[in-house]
mmCIF file of C-alpha atoms in Angstrom:
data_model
loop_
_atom_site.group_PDB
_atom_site.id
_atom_site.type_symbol
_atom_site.label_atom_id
_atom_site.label_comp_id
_atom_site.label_asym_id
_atom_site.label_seq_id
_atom_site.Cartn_x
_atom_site.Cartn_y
_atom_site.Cartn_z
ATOM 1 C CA UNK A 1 60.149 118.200 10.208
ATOM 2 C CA UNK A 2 59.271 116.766 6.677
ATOM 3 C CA UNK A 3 56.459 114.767 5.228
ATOM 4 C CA UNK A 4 54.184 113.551 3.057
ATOM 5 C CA UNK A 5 50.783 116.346 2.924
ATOM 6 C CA UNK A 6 47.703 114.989 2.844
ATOM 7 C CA UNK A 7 45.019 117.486 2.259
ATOM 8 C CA UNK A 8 41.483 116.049 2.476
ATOM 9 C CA UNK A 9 38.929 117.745 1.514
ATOM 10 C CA UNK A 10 36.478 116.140 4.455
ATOM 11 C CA UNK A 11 36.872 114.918 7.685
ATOM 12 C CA UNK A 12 35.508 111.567 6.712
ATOM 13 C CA UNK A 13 38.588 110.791 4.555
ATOM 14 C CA UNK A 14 41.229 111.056 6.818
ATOM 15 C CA UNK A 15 40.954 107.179 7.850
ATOM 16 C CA UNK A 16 42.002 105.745 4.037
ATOM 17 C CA UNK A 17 43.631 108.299 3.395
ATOM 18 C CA UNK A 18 46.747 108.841 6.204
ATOM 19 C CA UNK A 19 49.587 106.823 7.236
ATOM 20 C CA UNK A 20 52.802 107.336 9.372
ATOM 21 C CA UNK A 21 55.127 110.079 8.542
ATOM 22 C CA UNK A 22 52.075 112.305 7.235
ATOM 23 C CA UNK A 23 51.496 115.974 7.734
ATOM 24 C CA UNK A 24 47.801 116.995 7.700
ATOM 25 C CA UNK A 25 46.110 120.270 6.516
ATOM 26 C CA UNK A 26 42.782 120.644 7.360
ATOM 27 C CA UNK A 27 40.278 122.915 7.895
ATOM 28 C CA UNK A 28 38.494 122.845 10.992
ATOM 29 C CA UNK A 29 37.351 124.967 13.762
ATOM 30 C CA UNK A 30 37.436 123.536 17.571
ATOM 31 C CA UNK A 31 39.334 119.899 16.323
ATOM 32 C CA UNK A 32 37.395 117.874 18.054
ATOM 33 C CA UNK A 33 38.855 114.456 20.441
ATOM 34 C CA UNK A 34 37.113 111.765 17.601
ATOM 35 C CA UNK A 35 39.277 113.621 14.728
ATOM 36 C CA UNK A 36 42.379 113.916 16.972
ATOM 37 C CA UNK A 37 41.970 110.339 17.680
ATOM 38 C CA UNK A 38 41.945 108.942 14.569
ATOM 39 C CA UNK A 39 45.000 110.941 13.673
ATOM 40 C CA UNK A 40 47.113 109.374 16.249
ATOM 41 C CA UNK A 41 46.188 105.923 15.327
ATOM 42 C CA UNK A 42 47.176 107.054 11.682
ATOM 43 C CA UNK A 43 50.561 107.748 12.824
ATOM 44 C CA UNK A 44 50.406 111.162 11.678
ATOM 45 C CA UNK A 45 53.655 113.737 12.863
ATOM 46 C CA UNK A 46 51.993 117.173 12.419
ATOM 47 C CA UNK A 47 48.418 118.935 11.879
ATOM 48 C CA UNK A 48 48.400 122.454 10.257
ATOM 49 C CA UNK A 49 44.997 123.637 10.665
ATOM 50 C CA UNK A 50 43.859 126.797 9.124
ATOM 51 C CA UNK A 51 41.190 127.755 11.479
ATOM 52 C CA UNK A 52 42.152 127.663 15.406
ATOM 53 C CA UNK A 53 41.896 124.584 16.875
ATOM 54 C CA UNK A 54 40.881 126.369 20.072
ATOM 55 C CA UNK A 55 37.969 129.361 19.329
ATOM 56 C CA UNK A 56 37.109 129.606 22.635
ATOM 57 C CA UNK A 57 33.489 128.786 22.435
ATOM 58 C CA UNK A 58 33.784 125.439 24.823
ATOM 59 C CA UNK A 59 37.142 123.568 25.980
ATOM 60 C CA UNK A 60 36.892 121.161 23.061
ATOM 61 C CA UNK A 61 39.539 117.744 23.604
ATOM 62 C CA UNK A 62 41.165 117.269 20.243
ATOM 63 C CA UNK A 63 44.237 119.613 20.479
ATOM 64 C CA UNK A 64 44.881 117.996 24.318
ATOM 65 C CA UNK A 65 45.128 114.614 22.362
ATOM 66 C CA UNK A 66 47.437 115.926 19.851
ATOM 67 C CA UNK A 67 49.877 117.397 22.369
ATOM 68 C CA UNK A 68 49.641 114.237 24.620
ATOM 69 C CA UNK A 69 50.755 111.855 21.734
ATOM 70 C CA UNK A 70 53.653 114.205 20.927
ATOM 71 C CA UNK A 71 51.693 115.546 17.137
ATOM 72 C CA UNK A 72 52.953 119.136 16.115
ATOM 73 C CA UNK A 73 49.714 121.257 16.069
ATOM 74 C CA UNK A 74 49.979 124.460 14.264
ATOM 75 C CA UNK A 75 47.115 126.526 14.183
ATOM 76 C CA UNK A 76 45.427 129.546 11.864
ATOM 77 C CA UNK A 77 47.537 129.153 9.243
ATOM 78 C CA UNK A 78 44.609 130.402 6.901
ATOM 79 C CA UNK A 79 42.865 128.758 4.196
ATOM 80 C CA UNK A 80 45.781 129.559 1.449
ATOM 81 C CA UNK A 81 47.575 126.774 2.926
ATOM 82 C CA UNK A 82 44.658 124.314 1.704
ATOM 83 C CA UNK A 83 45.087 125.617 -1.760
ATOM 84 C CA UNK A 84 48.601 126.130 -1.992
ATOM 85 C CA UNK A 85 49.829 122.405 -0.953
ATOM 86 C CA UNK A 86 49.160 119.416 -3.281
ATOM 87 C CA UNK A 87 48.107 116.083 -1.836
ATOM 88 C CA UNK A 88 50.614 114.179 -1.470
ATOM 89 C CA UNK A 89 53.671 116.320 -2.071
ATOM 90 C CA UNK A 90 56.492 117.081 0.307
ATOM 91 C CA UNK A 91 56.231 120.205 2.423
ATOM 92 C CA UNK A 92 58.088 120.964 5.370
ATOM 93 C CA UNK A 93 57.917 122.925 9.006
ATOM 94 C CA UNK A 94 59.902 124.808 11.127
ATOM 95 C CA UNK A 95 58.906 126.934 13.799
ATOM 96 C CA UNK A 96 55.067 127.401 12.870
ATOM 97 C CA UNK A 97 55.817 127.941 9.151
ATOM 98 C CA UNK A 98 55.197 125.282 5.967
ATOM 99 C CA UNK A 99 57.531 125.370 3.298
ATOM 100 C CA UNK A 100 57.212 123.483 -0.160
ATOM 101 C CA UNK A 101 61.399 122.795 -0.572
ATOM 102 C CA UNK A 102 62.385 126.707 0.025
ATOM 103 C CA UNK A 103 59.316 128.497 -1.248
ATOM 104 C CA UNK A 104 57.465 129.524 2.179
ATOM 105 C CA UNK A 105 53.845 128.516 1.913
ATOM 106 C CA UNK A 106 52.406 129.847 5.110
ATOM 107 C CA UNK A 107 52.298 130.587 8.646
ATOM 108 C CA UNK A 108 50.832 129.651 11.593
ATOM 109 C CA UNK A 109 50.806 129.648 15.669
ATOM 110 C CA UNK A 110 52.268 126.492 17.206
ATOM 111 C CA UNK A 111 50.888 125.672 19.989
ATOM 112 C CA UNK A 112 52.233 123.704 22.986
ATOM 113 C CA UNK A 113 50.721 121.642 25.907
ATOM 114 C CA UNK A 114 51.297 125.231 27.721
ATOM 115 C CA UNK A 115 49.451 126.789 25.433
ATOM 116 C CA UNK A 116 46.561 124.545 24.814
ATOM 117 C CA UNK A 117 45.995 124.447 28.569
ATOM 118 C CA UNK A 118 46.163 128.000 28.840
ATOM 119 C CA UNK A 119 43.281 128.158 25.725
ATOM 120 C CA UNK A 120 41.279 125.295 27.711
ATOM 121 C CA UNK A 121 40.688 127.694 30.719
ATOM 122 C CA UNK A 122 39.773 130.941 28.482
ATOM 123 C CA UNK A 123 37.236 128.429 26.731
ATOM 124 C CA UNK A 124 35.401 127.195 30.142
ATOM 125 C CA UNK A 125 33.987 130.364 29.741
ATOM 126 C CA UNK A 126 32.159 130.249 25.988
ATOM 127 C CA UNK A 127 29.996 126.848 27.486
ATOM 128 C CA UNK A 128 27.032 129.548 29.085
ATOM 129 C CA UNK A 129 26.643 130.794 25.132
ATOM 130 C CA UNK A 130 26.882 126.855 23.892
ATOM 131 C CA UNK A 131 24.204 125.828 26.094
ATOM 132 C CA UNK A 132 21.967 128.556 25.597
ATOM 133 C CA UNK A 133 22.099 127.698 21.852
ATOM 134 C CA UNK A 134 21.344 124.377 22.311
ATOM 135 C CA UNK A 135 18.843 124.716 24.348
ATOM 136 C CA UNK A 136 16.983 126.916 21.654
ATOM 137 C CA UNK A 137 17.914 124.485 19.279
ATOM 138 C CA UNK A 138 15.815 121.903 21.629
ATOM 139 C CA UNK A 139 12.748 123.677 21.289
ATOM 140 C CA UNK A 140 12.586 123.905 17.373
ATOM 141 C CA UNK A 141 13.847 120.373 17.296
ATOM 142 C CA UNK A 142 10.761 119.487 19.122
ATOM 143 C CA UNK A 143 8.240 121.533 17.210
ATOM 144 C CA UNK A 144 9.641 119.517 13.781
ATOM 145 C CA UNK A 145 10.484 116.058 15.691
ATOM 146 C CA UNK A 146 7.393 116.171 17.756
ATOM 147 C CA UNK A 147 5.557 112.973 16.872
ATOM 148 C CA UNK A 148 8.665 111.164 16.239
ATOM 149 C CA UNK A 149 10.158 111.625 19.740
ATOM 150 C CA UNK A 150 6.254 111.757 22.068
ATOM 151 C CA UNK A 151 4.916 108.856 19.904
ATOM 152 C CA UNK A 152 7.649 107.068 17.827
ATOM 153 C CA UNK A 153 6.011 107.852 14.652
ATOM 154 C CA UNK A 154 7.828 107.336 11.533
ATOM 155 C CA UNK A 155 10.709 104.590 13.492
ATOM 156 C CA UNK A 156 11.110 101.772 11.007
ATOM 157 C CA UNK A 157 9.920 98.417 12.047
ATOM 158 C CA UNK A 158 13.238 96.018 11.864
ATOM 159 C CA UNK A 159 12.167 92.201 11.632
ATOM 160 C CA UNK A 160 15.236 91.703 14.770
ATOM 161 C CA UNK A 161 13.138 90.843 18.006
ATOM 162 C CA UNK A 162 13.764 93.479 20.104
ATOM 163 C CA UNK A 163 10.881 93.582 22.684
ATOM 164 C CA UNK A 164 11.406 92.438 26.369
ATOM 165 C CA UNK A 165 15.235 91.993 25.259
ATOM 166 C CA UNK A 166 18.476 93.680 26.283
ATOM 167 C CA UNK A 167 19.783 95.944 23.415
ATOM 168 C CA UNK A 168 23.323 97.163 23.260
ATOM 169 C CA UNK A 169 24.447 99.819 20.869
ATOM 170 C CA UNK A 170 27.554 101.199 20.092
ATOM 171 C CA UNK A 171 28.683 103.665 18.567
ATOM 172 C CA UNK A 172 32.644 105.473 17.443
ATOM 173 C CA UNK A 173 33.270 107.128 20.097
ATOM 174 C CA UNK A 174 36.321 107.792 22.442
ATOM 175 C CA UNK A 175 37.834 104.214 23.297
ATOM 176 C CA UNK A 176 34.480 102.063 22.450
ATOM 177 C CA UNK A 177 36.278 99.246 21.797
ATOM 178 C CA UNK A 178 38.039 99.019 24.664
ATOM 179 C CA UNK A 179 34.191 99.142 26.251
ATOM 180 C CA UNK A 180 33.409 96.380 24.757
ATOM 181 C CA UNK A 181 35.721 93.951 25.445
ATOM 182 C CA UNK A 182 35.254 94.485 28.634
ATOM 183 C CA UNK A 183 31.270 93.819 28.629
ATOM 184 C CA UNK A 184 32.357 90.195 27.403
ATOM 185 C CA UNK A 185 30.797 88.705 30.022
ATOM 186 C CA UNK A 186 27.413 90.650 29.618
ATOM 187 C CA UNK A 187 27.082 89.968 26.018
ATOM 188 C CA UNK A 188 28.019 86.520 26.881
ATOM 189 C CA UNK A 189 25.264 86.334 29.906
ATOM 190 C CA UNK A 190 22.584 88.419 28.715
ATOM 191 C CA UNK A 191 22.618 88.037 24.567
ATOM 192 C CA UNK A 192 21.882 91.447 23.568
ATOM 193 C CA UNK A 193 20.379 92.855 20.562
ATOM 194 C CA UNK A 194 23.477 94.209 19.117
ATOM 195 C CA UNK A 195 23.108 97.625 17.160
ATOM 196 C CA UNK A 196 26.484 99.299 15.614
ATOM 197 C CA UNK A 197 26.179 102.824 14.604
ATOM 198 C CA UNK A 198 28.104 103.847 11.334
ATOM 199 C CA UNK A 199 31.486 102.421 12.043
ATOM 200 C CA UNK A 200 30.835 100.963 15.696
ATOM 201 C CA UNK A 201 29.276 98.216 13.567
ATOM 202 C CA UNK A 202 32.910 97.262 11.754
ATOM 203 C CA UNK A 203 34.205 97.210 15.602
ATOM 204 C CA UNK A 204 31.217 94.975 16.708
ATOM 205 C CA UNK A 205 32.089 92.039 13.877
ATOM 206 C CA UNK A 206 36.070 92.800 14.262
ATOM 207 C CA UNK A 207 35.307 91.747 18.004
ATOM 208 C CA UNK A 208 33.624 88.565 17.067
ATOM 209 C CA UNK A 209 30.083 89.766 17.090
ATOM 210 C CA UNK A 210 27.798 89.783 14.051
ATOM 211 C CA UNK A 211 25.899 93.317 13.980
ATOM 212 C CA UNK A 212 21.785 92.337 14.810
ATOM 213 C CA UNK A 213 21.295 96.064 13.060
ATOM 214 C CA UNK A 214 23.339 98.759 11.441
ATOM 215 C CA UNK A 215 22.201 102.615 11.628
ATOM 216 C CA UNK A 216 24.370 104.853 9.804
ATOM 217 C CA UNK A 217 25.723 105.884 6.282
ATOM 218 C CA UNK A 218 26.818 102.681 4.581
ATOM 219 C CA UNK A 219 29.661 104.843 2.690
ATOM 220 C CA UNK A 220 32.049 104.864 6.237
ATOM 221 C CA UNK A 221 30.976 100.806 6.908
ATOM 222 C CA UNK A 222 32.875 97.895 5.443
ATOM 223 C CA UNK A 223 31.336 95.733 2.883
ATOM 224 C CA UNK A 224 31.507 92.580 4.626
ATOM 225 C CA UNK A 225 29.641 94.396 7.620
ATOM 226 C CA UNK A 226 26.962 95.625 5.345
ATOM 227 C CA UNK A 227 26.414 92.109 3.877
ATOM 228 C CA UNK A 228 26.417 90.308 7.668
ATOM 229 C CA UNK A 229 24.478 92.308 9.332
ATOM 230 C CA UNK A 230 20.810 91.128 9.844
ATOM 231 C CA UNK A 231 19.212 94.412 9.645
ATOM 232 C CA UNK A 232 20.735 97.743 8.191
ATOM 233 C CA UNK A 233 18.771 101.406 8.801
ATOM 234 C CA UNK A 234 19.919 104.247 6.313
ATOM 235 C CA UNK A 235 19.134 107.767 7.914
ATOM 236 C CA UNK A 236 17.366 109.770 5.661
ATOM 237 C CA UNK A 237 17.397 113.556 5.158
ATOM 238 C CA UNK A 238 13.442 115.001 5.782
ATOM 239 C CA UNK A 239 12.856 115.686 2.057
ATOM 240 C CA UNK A 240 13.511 111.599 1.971
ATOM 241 C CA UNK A 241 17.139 111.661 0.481
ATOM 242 C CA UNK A 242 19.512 109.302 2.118
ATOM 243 C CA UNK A 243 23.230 108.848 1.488
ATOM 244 C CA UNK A 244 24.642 106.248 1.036
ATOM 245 C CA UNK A 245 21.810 103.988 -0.309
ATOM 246 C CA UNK A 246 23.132 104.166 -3.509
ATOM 247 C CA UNK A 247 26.028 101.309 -2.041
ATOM 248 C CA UNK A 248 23.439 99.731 -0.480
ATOM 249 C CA UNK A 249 21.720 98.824 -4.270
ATOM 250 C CA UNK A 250 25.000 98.270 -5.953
ATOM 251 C CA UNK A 251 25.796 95.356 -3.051
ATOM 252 C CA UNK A 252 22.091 93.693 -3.303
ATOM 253 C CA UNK A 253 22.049 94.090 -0.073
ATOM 254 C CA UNK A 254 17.979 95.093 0.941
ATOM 255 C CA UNK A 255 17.753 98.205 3.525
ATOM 256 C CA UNK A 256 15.355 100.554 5.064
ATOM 257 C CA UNK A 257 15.287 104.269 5.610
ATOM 258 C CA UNK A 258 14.409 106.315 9.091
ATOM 259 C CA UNK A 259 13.599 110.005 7.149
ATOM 260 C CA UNK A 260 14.688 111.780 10.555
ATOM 261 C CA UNK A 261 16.855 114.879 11.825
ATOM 262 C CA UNK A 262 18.853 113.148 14.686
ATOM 263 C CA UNK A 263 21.798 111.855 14.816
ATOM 264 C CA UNK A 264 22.693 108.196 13.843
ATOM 265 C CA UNK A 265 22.690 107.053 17.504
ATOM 266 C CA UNK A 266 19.727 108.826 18.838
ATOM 267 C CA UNK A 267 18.147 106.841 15.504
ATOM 268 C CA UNK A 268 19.580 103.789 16.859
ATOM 269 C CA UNK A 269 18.477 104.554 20.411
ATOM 270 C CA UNK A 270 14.721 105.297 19.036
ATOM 271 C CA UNK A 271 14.395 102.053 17.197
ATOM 272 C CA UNK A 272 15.608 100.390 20.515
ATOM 273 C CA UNK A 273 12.904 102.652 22.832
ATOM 274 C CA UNK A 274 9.655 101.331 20.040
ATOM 275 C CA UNK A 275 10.045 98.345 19.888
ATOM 276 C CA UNK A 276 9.861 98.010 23.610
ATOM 277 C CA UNK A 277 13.264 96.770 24.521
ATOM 278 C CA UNK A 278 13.792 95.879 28.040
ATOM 279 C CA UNK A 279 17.115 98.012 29.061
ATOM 280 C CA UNK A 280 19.794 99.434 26.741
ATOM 281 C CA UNK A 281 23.479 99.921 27.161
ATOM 282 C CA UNK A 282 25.295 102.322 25.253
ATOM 283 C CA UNK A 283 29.006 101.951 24.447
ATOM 284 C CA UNK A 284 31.203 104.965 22.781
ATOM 285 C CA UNK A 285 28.351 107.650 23.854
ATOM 286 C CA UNK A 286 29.422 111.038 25.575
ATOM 287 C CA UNK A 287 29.207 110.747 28.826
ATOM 288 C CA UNK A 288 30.140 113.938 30.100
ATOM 289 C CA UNK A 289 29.277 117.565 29.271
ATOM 290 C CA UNK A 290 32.650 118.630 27.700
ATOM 291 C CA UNK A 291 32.410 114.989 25.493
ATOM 292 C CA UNK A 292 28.448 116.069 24.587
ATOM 293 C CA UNK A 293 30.172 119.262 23.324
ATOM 294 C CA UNK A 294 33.246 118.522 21.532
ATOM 295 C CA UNK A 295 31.432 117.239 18.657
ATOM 296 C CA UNK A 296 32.312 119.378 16.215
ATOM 297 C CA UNK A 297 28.784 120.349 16.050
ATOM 298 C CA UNK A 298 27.686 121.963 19.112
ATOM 299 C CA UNK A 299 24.387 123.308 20.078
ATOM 300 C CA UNK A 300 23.228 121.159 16.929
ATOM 301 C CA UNK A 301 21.942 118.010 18.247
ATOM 302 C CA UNK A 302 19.151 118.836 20.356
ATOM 303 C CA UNK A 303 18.094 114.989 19.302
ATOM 304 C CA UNK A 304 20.527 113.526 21.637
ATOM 305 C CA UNK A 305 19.163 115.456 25.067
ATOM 306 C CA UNK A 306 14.924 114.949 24.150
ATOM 307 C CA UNK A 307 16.420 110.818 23.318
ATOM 308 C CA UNK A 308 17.676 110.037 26.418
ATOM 309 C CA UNK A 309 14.686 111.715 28.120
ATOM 310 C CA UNK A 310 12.190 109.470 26.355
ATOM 311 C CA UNK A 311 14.122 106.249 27.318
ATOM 312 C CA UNK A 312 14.510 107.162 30.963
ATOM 313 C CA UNK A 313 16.014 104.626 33.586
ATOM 314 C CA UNK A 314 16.302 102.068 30.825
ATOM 315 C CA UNK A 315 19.193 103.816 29.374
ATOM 316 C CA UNK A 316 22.384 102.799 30.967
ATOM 317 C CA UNK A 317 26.078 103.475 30.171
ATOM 318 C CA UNK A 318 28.494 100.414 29.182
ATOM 319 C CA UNK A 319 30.851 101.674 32.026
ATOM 320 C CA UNK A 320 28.258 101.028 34.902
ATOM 321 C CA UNK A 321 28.019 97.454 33.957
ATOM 322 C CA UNK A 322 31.508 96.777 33.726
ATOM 323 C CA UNK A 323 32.013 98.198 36.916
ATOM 324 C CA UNK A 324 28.818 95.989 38.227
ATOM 325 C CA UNK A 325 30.442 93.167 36.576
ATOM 326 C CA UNK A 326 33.530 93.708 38.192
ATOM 327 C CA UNK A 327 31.886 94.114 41.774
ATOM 328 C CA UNK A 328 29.722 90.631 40.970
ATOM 329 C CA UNK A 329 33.168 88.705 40.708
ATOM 330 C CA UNK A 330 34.335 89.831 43.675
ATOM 331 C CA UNK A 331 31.161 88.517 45.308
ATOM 332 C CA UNK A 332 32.534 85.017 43.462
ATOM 333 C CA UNK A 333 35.729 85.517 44.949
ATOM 334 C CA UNK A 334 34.783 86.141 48.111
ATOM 335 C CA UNK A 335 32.560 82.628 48.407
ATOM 336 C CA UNK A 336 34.892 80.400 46.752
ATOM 337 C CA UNK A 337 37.652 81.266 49.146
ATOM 338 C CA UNK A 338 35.062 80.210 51.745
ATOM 339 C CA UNK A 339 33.974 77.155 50.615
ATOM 340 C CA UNK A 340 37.969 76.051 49.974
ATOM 341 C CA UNK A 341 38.596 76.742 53.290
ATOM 342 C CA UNK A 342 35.706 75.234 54.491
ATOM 343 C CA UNK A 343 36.607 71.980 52.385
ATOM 344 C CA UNK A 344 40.206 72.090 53.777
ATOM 345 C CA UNK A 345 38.328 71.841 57.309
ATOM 346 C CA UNK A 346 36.346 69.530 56.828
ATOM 347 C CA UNK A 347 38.781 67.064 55.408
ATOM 348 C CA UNK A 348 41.113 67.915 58.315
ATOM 349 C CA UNK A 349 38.116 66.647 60.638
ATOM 350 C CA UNK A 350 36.750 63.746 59.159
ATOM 351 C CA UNK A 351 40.515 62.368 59.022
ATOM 352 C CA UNK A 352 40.480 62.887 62.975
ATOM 353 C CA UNK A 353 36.843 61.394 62.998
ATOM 354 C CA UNK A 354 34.652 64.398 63.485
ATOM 355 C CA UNK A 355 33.672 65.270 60.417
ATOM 356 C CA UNK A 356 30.433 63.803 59.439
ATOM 357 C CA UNK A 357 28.552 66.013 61.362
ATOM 358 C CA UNK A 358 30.562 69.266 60.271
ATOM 359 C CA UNK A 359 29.864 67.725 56.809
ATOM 360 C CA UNK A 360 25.973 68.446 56.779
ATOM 361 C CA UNK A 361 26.556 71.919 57.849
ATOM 362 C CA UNK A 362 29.080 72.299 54.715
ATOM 363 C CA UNK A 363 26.221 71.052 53.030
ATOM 364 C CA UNK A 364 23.453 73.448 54.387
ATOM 365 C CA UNK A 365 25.916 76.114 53.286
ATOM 366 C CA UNK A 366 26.969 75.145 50.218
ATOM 367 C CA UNK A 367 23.190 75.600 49.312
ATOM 368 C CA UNK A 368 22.849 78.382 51.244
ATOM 369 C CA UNK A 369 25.787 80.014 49.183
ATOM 370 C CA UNK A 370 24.189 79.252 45.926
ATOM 371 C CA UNK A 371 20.945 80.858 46.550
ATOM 372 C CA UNK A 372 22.919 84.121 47.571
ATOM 373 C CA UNK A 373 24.874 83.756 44.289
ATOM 374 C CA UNK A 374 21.515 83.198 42.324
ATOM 375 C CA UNK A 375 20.317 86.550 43.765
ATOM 376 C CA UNK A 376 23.292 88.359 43.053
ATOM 377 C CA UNK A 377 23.255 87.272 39.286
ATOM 378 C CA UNK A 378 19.614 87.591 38.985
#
């Protein structure tokens, strides 16, 4: 096959920078499902990655999503293929090897959905290590992170009301927006504080929501997000550096810092847990343990394991209250079928003269009906 190359130099450019037709190169080691992701919805016909996609370390879900949306992978095809290839010239492959017209640039392994199965077994197998790491990566975390995570020190005080209040954030993870179209009905119901992490806050005002707070690095967010948003939080390196609040001057647009070493959600998820909110849904979070790892960073974000433990039984997943939603309805469904066929019934009797009395008990139901649905929906 032959295509345009696109050879970015960071992960973070591939969404401006690929569109159908393109060939990849990159550079990274265990592709993880969030990068494979947004090269299918780029359009993308190939990925030549010069370290393997697969190490072995944990079963990571990038190169599964490559092979399921029919994307040539070829992997190891060493680092000389990143320098060799120009952006945006034409190079071509044939059976694992890149060509620039005849000149033969490198090679690589192709790899199949055979083959990437095969790789996913071998990998169960590196998790033991993975979580080992993390979990000594927990215990420093906490010696630096301490008073941030036992007593919310250092959490910025946003002006949004937050306390005693539902708080939903979401973040860019695997199929979030498909999440949260289906918690239409909650948002709708329950008026959430709505916090978008990094990009997840582009997704909330594309859906028709403006963003109550942003948390992230206002480089990857639109502008018009930015300026709508009530609130936005720049993360901040320890030594008080943040990126990206040099856009945030250049727009006017005022902003505070949270100098912390989590990631953007766990940020989010901390601002959420201080000021007291009253339950939080999360929307585009890993839910699993093969999601939590294939991150591209794991046994790095001890953050994420000590944030969920300080919030408890107020955190809950988007997915549990769509599928609460979906079991209230049927509750609706369920009553209203009664109470037409009740209705039929009675009309039927009071036509033949018997109905007044049956009547009064449709009434003492009907009100006995509503207080049930007023305790389902409390």
């Amino acid at each position: 096959m032959t295509g345009t190359a696109r050879v970015p130099r960071r992960t973070g450019e591939l969404p401006s920078r690929l569109g159908p037709g393109d060939i990849v190169l990159l550079d990274q080691v265990d592709l993880d499902r969030r990068t494979a992701d947004v090269l299918v919805a780029a359009g993308v016909i190939a990925v030549v990655n010069a370290a393997p996609s697969i190490s072995g370390r944990f079963p990571n879900l990038g190169p599964e999503v490559l092979s399921a949306a029919g994307v040539t992978l070829i992997d190891r095809a060493g680092r000389e293929a990143m320098r060799a290839v120009k952006d945006g010239s034409k190079v071509r492959l044939h059976e694992g090897t890149i060509y620039s017209g005849d000149r033969e640039i490198a090679s690589g392994v192709e790899q199949d959905a055979d083959s990437i199965a095969d790789q996913l077994i071998e990998a169960k197998t590196g998790m033991t290590s993975q979580l080992e790491a993390f979990s000594a990566n927990t215990i420093e975390f906490l010696r630096t992170e301490r008073m941030l995570i036992l007593d919310g020190v250092g959490v910025p005080a946003v002006t949004v009301p937050i306390e005693d209040r539902h708080v939903l954030v979401l973040v860019p993870g695997y199929g979030h927006a498909d999440d949260l179209k289906r918690l239409k009905r909650y948002i709708k119901h329950y008026r959430p504080v709505l916090i978008g992490v990094d990009a997840g806050a582009d997704t909330l005002l594309r859906a028709g929501y403006r963003p109550d707070v942003i948390v992230g690095d206002p480089n990857g967010i639109e502008k018009d997000t930015l300026k709508r948003a009530t609130e936005v939080v720049v993360p901040a390196h320890l030594d008080g550096h943040a990126p990206g609040i040099a856009r945030i001057q250049d727009l006017g647009i005022g902003a505070l810092t949270f100098p912390a070493s989590g990631n953007p959600e766990d940020l989010a998820l901390l601002i959420a847990d201080a000021h007291n909110a009253r339950l939080v849904v999360t929307v585009g979070f890993q839910a699993t343990l093969h999601e939590f790892l294939d991150r591209g960073r794991s046994g790095s974000n001890p953050s994420t394991f000590l944030t969920r433990l300080r919030l408890g039984s107020r955190l809950v997943d988007g997915a549990a209250v769509t599928a609460l939603q979906r079991n209230a309805g049927s509750n609706w469904a369920v009553v209203l079928l009664l109470v037409a066929a009740l209705l039929v019934l009675g009309v039927a009797l009071a036509v033949s003269g018997f109905g007044t009395s049956f009547l009064a008990v449709l009434a003492d139901f009907g009100r006995s009906a509503f207080g049930q649905l007023q305790e389902w929906f409390a």
